[in-house]
Coordinates of C-alpha atoms (C1' of nucleotides) in Angstrom, one line a residue:
Chain P
X13 CA 46.5 13.6 -46.8
X14 CA 49.3 11.1 -46.7
X15 CA 50.8 9.8 -43.6
X16 CA 54.1 11.3 -44.5
X17 CA 52.4 14.6 -44.6
X18 CA 51.0 14.0 -41.2
X19 CA 54.3 13.1 -39.9
X20 CA 55.9 16.2 -41.1
X21 CA 53.1 18.6 -40.4
X22 CA 51.7 17.2 -37.2
X23 CA 54.3 15.2 -35.5
X24 CA 57.9 15.5 -36.5
X25 CA 59.4 12.0 -36.3
X26 CA 57.4 11.1 -33.2
X27 CA 53.8 12.1 -33.0
X28 CA 53.6 11.5 -29.3
X29 CA 55.9 14.6 -29.1
X30 CA 52.7 16.5 -29.2
X31 CA 52.9 16.4 -25.5
X32 CA 56.6 15.8 -25.4
X33 CA 56.5 12.3 -24.1
X34 CA 59.7 11.7 -25.9
X35 CA 61.0 15.1 -26.3
X36 CA 64.0 14.1 -24.3
X37 CA 64.5 10.8 -26.1
X38 CA 67.8 10.2 -27.7
X39 CA 68.2 8.9 -31.3
X40 CA 68.2 5.3 -30.4
X41 CA 65.0 5.6 -28.3
X42 CA 63.3 7.4 -31.1
X43 CA 64.2 4.7 -33.5
X44 CA 62.8 2.1 -31.1
X45 CA 59.6 4.1 -30.9
X46 CA 59.4 4.4 -34.7
X47 CA 59.9 0.6 -34.9
X48 CA 56.7 -0.1 -32.9
X49 CA 54.4 2.6 -34.1
X50 CA 51.9 2.8 -36.9
X51 CA 49.1 5.1 -38.0
X52 CA 45.5 4.4 -38.1
X53 CA 42.5 6.4 -39.3
X54 CA 39.0 6.2 -37.9
X55 CA 35.9 7.7 -39.5
X56 CA 33.4 9.8 -37.6
X57 CA 31.2 7.6 -35.5
X58 CA 33.6 4.6 -35.6
X59 CA 34.7 3.1 -32.3
X60 CA 38.4 3.1 -31.5
X61 CA 38.2 0.9 -28.4
X62 CA 35.2 -0.7 -26.7
X63 CA 34.9 -1.2 -23.0
X64 CA 36.0 -4.7 -22.1
X65 CA 37.7 -5.5 -25.4
X66 CA 41.3 -6.5 -25.6
X67 CA 43.5 -3.6 -26.3
X68 CA 47.0 -4.2 -27.7
X69 CA 48.1 -0.7 -28.3
X70 CA 48.5 2.7 -26.7
X71 CA 48.8 5.8 -28.6
X72 CA 47.9 9.5 -29.1
X73 CA 45.5 11.4 -31.2
X74 CA 47.2 13.1 -34.1
X75 CA 44.2 14.9 -35.7
X76 CA 40.5 14.9 -35.0
X77 CA 38.4 14.5 -31.9
X78 CA 37.3 11.4 -30.0
X79 CA 35.2 11.0 -26.9
X80 CA 35.6 8.7 -23.9
X81 CA 32.3 7.4 -22.5
X82 CA 30.9 5.1 -19.8
X83 CA 27.5 3.5 -20.2
X84 CA 25.1 1.7 -17.9
X85 CA 23.1 -1.3 -19.0
X86 CA 19.9 0.7 -19.5
X87 CA 21.7 3.0 -21.9
X88 CA 22.4 6.0 -19.7
X89 CA 25.8 7.3 -20.8
X90 CA 28.3 9.7 -19.4
X91 CA 31.2 11.2 -21.2
X92 CA 34.3 11.2 -19.1
X93 CA 36.8 12.6 -21.4
X94 CA 37.2 14.6 -24.6
X95 CA 40.3 13.5 -26.6
X96 CA 41.9 16.3 -28.6
X97 CA 45.1 16.1 -30.8
X98 CA 48.1 15.1 -28.6
X99 CA 45.9 13.3 -26.0
X100 CA 47.0 9.9 -24.9
X101 CA 44.8 6.8 -25.2
X102 CA 45.2 3.6 -23.4
X103 CA 46.9 2.5 -20.2
X104 CA 50.2 0.7 -20.0
X105 CA 49.8 -2.5 -18.1
X106 CA 46.1 -2.9 -18.8
X107 CA 44.9 -5.6 -21.1
X108 CA 41.4 -4.5 -21.7
X109 CA 39.9 -1.2 -22.5
X110 CA 38.0 0.4 -19.6
X111 CA 36.0 2.9 -21.7
X112 CA 34.3 3.3 -25.0
X113 CA 36.4 5.6 -27.2
X114 CA 34.6 6.8 -30.3
X115 CA 35.7 9.1 -33.1
X116 CA 33.4 12.1 -33.4
X117 CA 35.3 13.4 -36.5
X118 CA 37.8 11.7 -38.7
X119 CA 40.6 10.7 -36.3
X120 CA 44.2 9.8 -37.1
X121 CA 45.8 7.9 -34.2
X122 CA 49.5 7.3 -33.8
X123 CA 49.6 3.9 -32.1
X124 CA 52.4 1.9 -30.4
X125 CA 52.1 -1.8 -29.8
X126 CA 51.5 -2.1 -26.2
X127 CA 53.9 -4.7 -25.0
X128 CA 57.0 -3.3 -26.6
X129 CA 55.9 0.2 -25.5
X130 CA 55.7 -1.0 -21.9
X131 CA 59.1 -2.5 -22.2
X132 CA 60.6 0.6 -23.6
X133 CA 58.9 2.7 -21.0
X134 CA 60.5 0.6 -18.2
X135 CA 63.9 1.2 -19.7
X136 CA 63.3 4.9 -20.4
X137 CA 62.5 6.9 -17.2
X138 CA 61.6 10.2 -18.8
X139 CA 58.7 8.5 -20.7
X140 CA 57.2 7.4 -17.5
X141 CA 57.7 10.8 -16.0
X142 CA 56.0 12.5 -18.9
X143 CA 53.2 10.0 -18.8
X144 CA 52.8 10.7 -15.0
X145 CA 52.5 14.4 -15.7
X146 CA 49.9 13.9 -18.4
X147 CA 47.9 11.6 -16.2
X148 CA 48.0 14.0 -13.3
X149 CA 46.7 16.7 -15.6
X150 CA 43.9 14.4 -16.7
X151 CA 43.1 13.7 -13.1
X152 CA 42.9 17.4 -12.3
X153 CA 40.6 17.9 -15.3
X154 CA 38.4 15.0 -14.2
X155 CA 38.1 16.5 -10.7
X156 CA 37.3 19.9 -12.0
X157 CA 34.6 18.2 -14.1
X158 CA 33.2 16.5 -11.0
X159 CA 32.4 19.9 -9.6
X160 CA 30.6 20.8 -12.8
X161 CA 28.6 17.5 -12.8
X162 CA 27.8 17.5 -9.0
X163 CA 27.1 21.2 -8.2
X164 CA 26.4 23.4 -11.2
X165 CA 23.1 24.4 -12.8
X166 CA 22.4 23.6 -16.4
X167 CA 23.3 27.1 -17.5
X168 CA 26.5 27.0 -15.6
X169 CA 27.3 23.6 -17.1
X170 CA 26.9 24.9 -20.6
X171 CA 28.9 28.0 -19.9
X172 CA 31.7 25.9 -18.4
X173 CA 31.9 23.7 -21.5
X174 CA 31.8 26.6 -23.9
X175 CA 34.4 28.4 -21.8
X176 CA 36.7 25.5 -21.9
X177 CA 36.3 25.0 -25.7
X178 CA 36.7 28.7 -26.3
X179 CA 39.8 28.9 -24.2
X180 CA 41.3 26.0 -26.1
X181 CA 40.6 27.5 -29.4
X182 CA 41.8 30.9 -28.4
X183 CA 45.2 29.5 -27.4
X184 CA 45.3 27.2 -30.5
X185 CA 44.1 29.5 -33.3
X186 CA 44.2 33.0 -31.9
X187 CA 41.1 33.5 -34.1
X188 CA 40.0 36.5 -32.1
X189 CA 39.2 39.9 -33.7
X190 CA 39.4 42.5 -30.9
X191 CA 38.3 40.6 -27.8
X192 CA 35.8 38.2 -29.4
X193 CA 36.4 34.5 -29.7
X194 CA 34.9 32.4 -32.5
X195 CA 35.0 28.7 -32.7
X196 CA 33.1 25.6 -34.1
X197 CA 31.5 23.3 -31.6
X198 CA 33.1 19.9 -32.1
X199 CA 30.1 18.2 -30.4
X200 CA 26.5 17.6 -31.2
X201 CA 23.8 18.7 -28.6
X202 CA 23.5 15.1 -27.6
X203 CA 27.3 14.7 -27.0
X204 CA 27.2 18.0 -25.1
X205 CA 24.4 16.6 -23.0
X206 CA 26.4 13.3 -22.3
X207 CA 29.3 15.4 -21.2
X208 CA 27.3 17.6 -18.9
X209 CA 24.9 15.1 -17.4
X210 CA 21.9 16.7 -19.0
X211 CA 19.4 15.9 -21.7
X212 CA 19.8 17.2 -25.2
X213 CA 16.6 19.3 -24.8
X214 CA 18.0 21.1 -21.8
X215 CA 21.3 21.8 -23.7
X216 CA 19.3 23.3 -26.6
X217 CA 17.2 25.4 -24.3
X218 CA 20.2 26.8 -22.4
X219 CA 22.1 27.5 -25.6
X220 CA 19.1 29.5 -26.8
X221 CA 18.9 31.3 -23.4
X222 CA 22.6 32.2 -23.6
X223 CA 22.1 33.5 -27.1
X224 CA 19.0 35.4 -26.1
X225 CA 20.9 37.0 -23.3
X226 CA 23.8 38.0 -25.6
X227 CA 26.4 35.9 -23.9
X228 CA 27.0 34.0 -27.0
X229 CA 26.1 34.4 -30.7
X230 CA 25.3 31.5 -33.0
X231 CA 25.7 31.2 -36.8
X232 CA 24.1 27.9 -37.9
X233 CA 24.2 25.3 -35.2
X234 CA 27.8 24.9 -34.7
X235 CA 29.7 28.2 -35.1
X236 CA 29.8 30.1 -31.7
X237 CA 31.0 33.6 -31.1
X238 CA 31.8 34.8 -27.6
X239 CA 31.9 38.6 -27.5
X240 CA 33.1 38.9 -24.0
X241 CA 35.0 36.0 -22.5
X242 CA 34.7 37.5 -19.0
X243 CA 30.9 37.4 -19.2
X244 CA 31.0 33.7 -20.2
X245 CA 33.3 32.8 -17.4
X246 CA 31.1 34.6 -14.9
X247 CA 28.1 32.5 -16.2
X248 CA 30.2 29.4 -15.6
X249 CA 30.2 30.1 -11.9
X250 CA 33.8 31.4 -12.0
X251 CA 35.5 28.6 -10.2
X252 CA 39.2 29.5 -10.0
X253 CA 40.3 30.1 -13.6
X254 CA 38.9 27.0 -15.3
X255 CA 41.3 24.1 -15.7
X256 CA 41.6 22.5 -19.1
X257 CA 39.9 19.3 -19.8
X258 CA 41.5 16.5 -21.7
Chain S
X21 CA 50.2 5.6 20.0
X22 CA 53.8 6.5 19.4
X23 CA 55.2 7.1 16.0
X24 CA 57.6 4.2 16.4
X25 CA 54.5 2.0 16.9
X26 CA 53.0 3.4 13.8
X27 CA 56.1 2.7 11.9
X28 CA 56.2 -0.9 13.0
X29 CA 52.5 -1.6 12.9
X30 CA 51.5 0.3 9.8
X31 CA 54.4 1.0 7.6
X32 CA 57.5 -1.0 8.1
X33 CA 60.5 1.2 7.5
X34 CA 58.7 3.1 4.7
X35 CA 55.0 4.0 5.2
X36 CA 54.5 4.7 1.6
X37 CA 55.0 1.0 1.1
X38 CA 51.3 0.8 1.8
X39 CA 51.0 1.0 -1.9
X40 CA 54.4 -0.3 -2.6
X41 CA 55.8 2.9 -4.1
X42 CA 59.2 1.9 -2.8
X43 CA 58.8 -1.9 -2.4
X44 CA 61.5 -2.3 -4.9
X45 CA 63.8 0.3 -3.4
X46 CA 67.2 -0.8 -2.4
X47 CA 68.7 0.0 1.1
X48 CA 70.3 3.2 0.0
X49 CA 67.2 4.5 -1.5
X50 CA 65.2 3.6 1.6
X51 CA 67.7 5.5 3.7
X52 CA 67.3 8.5 1.5
X53 CA 63.5 8.4 1.9
X54 CA 63.9 8.0 5.6
X55 CA 66.1 11.1 5.7
X56 CA 63.4 13.4 4.1
X57 CA 60.3 12.0 5.8
X58 CA 58.5 13.0 8.9
X59 CA 55.2 12.1 10.6
X60 CA 52.4 14.6 11.3
X61 CA 49.1 14.2 13.0
X62 CA 45.9 16.1 12.2
X63 CA 42.8 16.3 14.3
X64 CA 39.3 15.7 13.0
X65 CA 38.2 18.8 11.1
X66 CA 41.6 20.2 10.7
X67 CA 42.9 21.2 7.2
X68 CA 45.9 19.4 5.8
X69 CA 46.2 21.5 2.7
X70 CA 44.2 24.5 1.5
X71 CA 43.6 25.2 -2.2
X72 CA 46.1 27.7 -3.4
X73 CA 48.4 27.5 -0.4
X74 CA 52.0 26.7 -0.9
X75 CA 52.7 23.0 -0.4
X76 CA 56.2 21.8 0.4
X77 CA 55.5 18.1 1.0
X78 CA 54.0 15.1 -0.6
X79 CA 53.0 12.1 1.4
X80 CA 50.6 9.3 2.2
X81 CA 47.9 8.7 4.7
X82 CA 49.0 6.3 7.4
X83 CA 45.8 6.1 9.5
X84 CA 42.5 7.9 9.5
X85 CA 40.4 9.4 6.7
X86 CA 40.6 12.7 4.8
X87 CA 38.6 14.3 2.1
X88 CA 39.6 16.1 -1.0
X89 CA 37.1 18.9 -1.9
X90 CA 36.6 21.7 -4.4
X91 CA 34.5 24.8 -3.6
X92 CA 32.9 27.6 -5.5
X93 CA 32.9 31.2 -4.3
X94 CA 29.2 30.9 -3.1
X95 CA 30.1 28.0 -1.0
X96 CA 28.8 25.1 -3.1
X97 CA 31.3 22.2 -2.5
X98 CA 32.0 19.0 -4.2
X99 CA 34.1 16.3 -2.8
X100 CA 36.4 14.9 -5.4
X101 CA 38.3 12.2 -3.5
X102 CA 38.2 10.2 -0.3
X103 CA 41.7 9.6 1.1
X104 CA 42.1 6.3 3.0
X105 CA 45.2 4.8 4.6
X106 CA 47.9 4.4 1.9
X107 CA 46.5 7.0 -0.4
X108 CA 49.0 9.6 -1.7
X109 CA 48.6 13.3 -1.3
X110 CA 50.2 16.1 -3.3
X111 CA 51.6 16.4 -6.7
X112 CA 55.3 16.2 -7.5
X113 CA 56.3 19.3 -9.4
X114 CA 53.4 21.5 -8.2
X115 CA 54.0 24.3 -5.8
X116 CA 50.5 25.1 -4.6
X117 CA 47.8 22.8 -3.4
X118 CA 44.9 22.4 -5.9
X119 CA 42.3 21.1 -3.5
X120 CA 41.2 21.4 0.1
X121 CA 42.3 18.3 2.0
X122 CA 40.6 18.0 5.4
X123 CA 40.9 15.3 8.1
X124 CA 37.6 13.8 8.9
X125 CA 39.0 11.7 11.7
X126 CA 42.4 11.9 13.4
X127 CA 44.9 11.5 10.6
X128 CA 48.5 10.5 10.7
X129 CA 50.4 11.5 7.6
X130 CA 53.8 10.2 6.5
X131 CA 55.2 13.3 4.7
X132 CA 58.2 13.7 2.4
X133 CA 59.8 17.1 1.8
X134 CA 58.8 17.8 -1.8
X135 CA 62.0 19.0 -3.4
X136 CA 64.2 16.1 -2.2
X137 CA 61.4 13.7 -3.0
X138 CA 61.2 15.0 -6.6
X139 CA 64.9 14.7 -7.0
X140 CA 64.9 11.2 -5.6
X141 CA 62.1 10.3 -7.9
X142 CA 63.9 11.5 -10.9
X143 CA 66.8 9.2 -10.0
X144 CA 64.6 6.3 -9.1
X145 CA 62.5 5.0 -12.0
X146 CA 60.3 2.5 -10.1
X147 CA 59.0 5.3 -7.8
X148 CA 57.8 7.2 -10.8
X149 CA 56.3 4.0 -12.3
X150 CA 54.4 3.2 -9.1
X151 CA 53.2 6.7 -8.8
X152 CA 52.0 6.5 -12.4
X153 CA 50.0 3.3 -11.6
X154 CA 48.5 4.9 -8.5
X155 CA 47.5 8.0 -10.5
X156 CA 46.0 5.9 -13.2
X157 CA 43.9 4.1 -10.6
X158 CA 42.7 7.4 -9.2
X159 CA 41.8 8.6 -12.7
X160 CA 39.7 5.5 -13.2
X161 CA 38.0 6.1 -9.9
X162 CA 37.3 9.7 -10.8
X163 CA 35.8 8.7 -14.1
X164 CA 33.7 6.1 -12.5
X165 CA 32.5 8.7 -10.1
X166 CA 31.6 11.1 -13.0
X167 CA 29.1 8.5 -14.1
X168 CA 27.6 8.5 -10.6
X169 CA 27.4 12.3 -10.5
X170 CA 26.1 12.8 -14.0
X171 CA 23.6 10.1 -14.6
X172 CA 22.5 8.3 -11.4
X173 CA 19.4 9.0 -9.3
X174 CA 19.7 9.9 -5.6
X175 CA 18.9 6.3 -4.5
X176 CA 21.5 4.9 -6.9
X177 CA 24.1 7.4 -5.8
X178 CA 23.7 6.4 -2.1
X179 CA 23.8 2.7 -3.1
X180 CA 26.9 3.3 -5.1
X181 CA 28.7 5.0 -2.2
X182 CA 27.6 2.3 0.3
X183 CA 28.6 -0.4 -2.1
X184 CA 32.1 1.0 -2.5
X185 CA 32.5 1.5 1.3
X186 CA 31.2 -2.0 2.0
X187 CA 33.4 -3.6 -0.5
X188 CA 36.4 -1.8 0.9
X189 CA 35.6 -2.9 4.4
X190 CA 34.8 -6.4 3.3
X191 CA 38.3 -6.8 1.8
X192 CA 40.0 -5.0 4.7
X193 CA 38.3 -6.6 7.7
X194 CA 36.6 -9.6 6.5
X195 CA 33.9 -8.7 9.2
X196 CA 31.2 -10.7 7.5
X197 CA 29.1 -13.3 9.3
X198 CA 27.6 -15.5 6.6
X199 CA 27.1 -13.2 3.7
X200 CA 26.3 -10.0 5.5
X201 CA 28.7 -7.1 5.7
X202 CA 28.9 -4.6 8.6
X203 CA 30.8 -1.4 8.6
X204 CA 30.9 2.1 10.1
X205 CA 30.2 5.0 7.9
X206 CA 33.3 7.2 7.9
X207 CA 31.3 10.3 6.7
X208 CA 28.6 12.5 8.1
X209 CA 25.4 12.9 6.0
X210 CA 26.7 16.3 4.9
X211 CA 30.0 14.8 3.7
X212 CA 28.1 12.0 1.9
X213 CA 26.0 14.8 0.2
X214 CA 29.1 16.6 -0.8
X215 CA 30.5 13.5 -2.4
X216 CA 27.3 12.6 -4.2
X217 CA 26.2 16.1 -5.4
X218 CA 23.1 16.0 -3.3
X219 CA 21.8 17.8 -0.2
X220 CA 22.1 16.3 3.2
X221 CA 18.3 16.0 3.5
X222 CA 18.1 13.9 0.3
X223 CA 20.9 11.7 1.6
X224 CA 19.0 11.2 4.8
X225 CA 15.7 10.5 3.0
X226 CA 17.3 7.9 0.7
X227 CA 19.1 6.2 3.6
X228 CA 15.7 5.9 5.3
X229 CA 14.2 4.5 2.1
X230 CA 17.0 1.9 1.7
X231 CA 16.4 0.9 5.3
X232 CA 12.7 0.7 4.9
X233 CA 13.1 -1.5 1.9
X234 CA 15.4 -3.9 3.7
X235 CA 18.4 -3.2 1.5
X236 CA 20.4 -2.0 4.5
X237 CA 20.0 -2.0 8.3
X238 CA 21.1 0.8 10.6
X239 CA 22.3 0.7 14.2
X240 CA 22.6 4.3 15.4
X241 CA 23.5 6.7 12.7
X242 CA 26.7 5.2 11.6
X243 CA 26.8 1.4 11.7
X244 CA 25.5 -0.1 8.5
X245 CA 24.7 -3.7 7.8
X246 CA 24.3 -5.0 4.3
X247 CA 22.5 -8.3 4.4
X248 CA 22.8 -9.1 0.7
X249 CA 25.6 -7.3 -1.2
X250 CA 24.0 -8.4 -4.5
X251 CA 20.9 -6.4 -3.7
X252 CA 22.8 -3.3 -2.9
X253 CA 24.9 -3.5 -6.1
X254 CA 21.7 -3.9 -8.1
X255 CA 20.4 -0.7 -6.4
X256 CA 23.5 1.1 -7.5
X257 CA 22.7 0.6 -11.1
X258 CA 25.0 -2.3 -11.5
X259 CA 27.6 -0.6 -13.7
X260 CA 30.3 -3.2 -14.4
X261 CA 31.6 -4.4 -11.0
X262 CA 32.2 -1.1 -9.3
X263 CA 35.7 0.3 -9.4
X264 CA 37.3 1.4 -6.1
X265 CA 37.5 5.0 -5.3
X266 CA 40.5 6.6 -3.7
Chain X
dT30 C1' 19.6 15.8 36.1
dA31 C1' 18.8 19.3 33.1
dG32 C1' 20.8 22.0 29.3
dT33 C1' 23.0 22.6 25.1
dA34 C1' 24.9 21.9 20.5
dG35 C1' 25.7 19.2 16.6
dC36 C1' 23.9 15.8 13.7
dT37 C1' 20.0 13.6 11.8
dT38 C1' 15.2 12.9 10.5
dT39 C1' 10.8 14.2 8.7
dG40 C1' 7.4 17.2 6.5
dA41 C1' 5.5 20.7 3.2
dC42 C1' 6.2 23.1 -0.8
dG43 C1' 8.4 25.0 -5.0
dC44 C1' 11.3 24.8 -9.0
dA45 C1' 14.7 23.2 -12.4
dA46 C1' 15.3 19.8 -15.4
dA47 C1' 13.4 15.5 -17.3
dT48 C1' 10.0 13.6 -20.2
dC49 C1' 6.8 13.4 -23.9
dA50 C1' 5.5 15.4 -28.2
dA51 C1' 5.7 18.2 -32.4
dA52 C1' 7.4 21.3 -35.4
dT53 C1' 11.5 23.4 -37.8
dT54 C1' 16.0 23.6 -39.8
dG55 C1' 19.5 22.3 -42.9
dG56 C1' 22.6 19.4 -45.4
dG57 C1' 23.0 15.7 -48.6
dT58 C1' 21.2 12.9 -52.5
dG59 C1' 18.7 11.1 -56.4
Chain G
dC14 C1' 14.5 21.2 -57.3
dA15 C1' 12.2 18.3 -54.2
dC16 C1' 12.8 14.9 -50.9
dC17 C1' 14.6 12.8 -46.8
dC18 C1' 16.8 12.2 -42.6
dA19 C1' 19.2 13.6 -38.7
dA20 C1' 19.9 17.3 -35.7
dT21 C1' 17.8 20.9 -33.4
dT22 C1' 14.4 23.8 -31.4
dT23 C1' 10.3 24.7 -28.9
dG24 C1' 6.2 23.6 -26.2
dA25 C1' 3.4 21.2 -22.5
dT26 C1' 3.5 18.5 -18.6
dT27 C1' 5.5 15.8 -14.9
dT28 C1' 8.7 14.8 -11.3
dG29 C1' 12.7 14.2 -8.4
dC30 C1' 15.3 16.8 -5.7
dG31 C1' 16.2 21.2 -3.4
dT32 C1' 14.7 24.6 0.0
dC33 C1' 12.7 25.9 4.1
dA34 C1' 11.1 24.7 8.6
dA35 C1' 10.6 22.1 12.7
dA36 C1' 11.4 18.4 15.7
dG37 C1' 14.1 14.2 17.4
dC38 C1' 18.6 12.0 18.9
dT39 C1' 22.9 11.6 21.2
dA40 C1' 26.8 12.9 23.5
dC41 C1' 29.0 16.2 26.3
dT42 C1' 29.0 19.8 30.1
dA43 C1' 27.7 22.0 34.2

DNA sequence: TAGTAGCTTTGACGCAAATCAAATTGGGTG
DNA sequence: CACCCAATTTGATTTGCGTCAAAGCTACTA
């Protein structure tokens, strides 16, 4: 897939438009953005940024999935974000990456050189506004997730994650026959465990339990069918209506 | 304490200046802010906002401490933020509160009516910029906390919380003789438990254990002395250098 | 001064999830 | 096709934290 194709299929002239950062930019501003942007592809498993390293770009995911993780010295790791197409990476004004960002599938990033981006942002109020909205959404998602990490049981944690992934796929692909939702897990059991603050064995056991109880069906390891979304949401502990993660 | 006193002592002409949201505002803009702001006092235990309720202001804490919590239907609650003086409350563009915000001590808030504030913000780029920075800081704090909730042991959780509180007090009050830091816990054992994803009994037990092991000293229930900050940080699991919470 | 109520501590016990260990599956490769 | 390796599942055992229960502090009130 050529970058031109990506541009046309995924992004229009400005990939960041995924979440409309520059949907209100005028032609001049778009040209400025184009002048400082470039595409980069990362293979599955490859790091995009490493915590502490210098980071001279910001950008957004065009295709693929990446994870945001924090680690302790002894190796314990906690995922703190799941980056899907259109999600923003990097922090304007910050020189060094604060997290490990790793591609879990082949990822195409649309990057902007950081300094010129910051400068453009300071001249272009609606970019800052949009970035503020996106950041507030991420903050809500992070806080929602704190409830999952701090107070839910293993089964509820799994159901919460599946519920979020199912909801996302349902809205994206509308791949539902009657009321059932089918989607592919974008994460290994270990990555799920890192997200949920569990061990991979516990994740596996709870997946088996949900399958045994008919809440989900599994074809192979990755393809999940949710016959009744309501049932899954109930298993998740039914906190409000489940904010999206990001 | 009169509001005039608060203005002079705590805020200058614009209380939000605590975190310099409008430090770059010109005189006209400050006057506009003054025109839409008001002070309000909440007693300990009193709710400031309730999740789902309409919220027609944003604002910042001037004095006192408030907590941000999420709850499940069965009553399980998770604290997702601790609001200290200068912290911002509310989300521009959102009609209904997403969290329960409760005063844990007497709290004075400086509020701005939401609609005019949003309108002012859209005309005043540096307010949006500052708000973006503050939100990014909160997001970092939330993600740091996800590691605590997901991967740390009870003892490490307590040490992490104490370490953050001690660090904050150390920078605020410089109340250290030689290397020791002394501060008052602003939270009950139950509130600590809600923050850490533990029960209050476990919090109590771990506090006792840290005391027994000489990591901390306690006078009464609330006053804590940390003889060696390094030791406490080591107990916390020593992830990087401990980001601030907010 | 005694009484009460909220917060805190401590103890005994049980359970959910971690740990340790092995077996099974399945996709990719020579 | 047979092999290999990584991912996953399943089982046995341990353990950290939750649950239930009771008692101790401290501050406030009558």
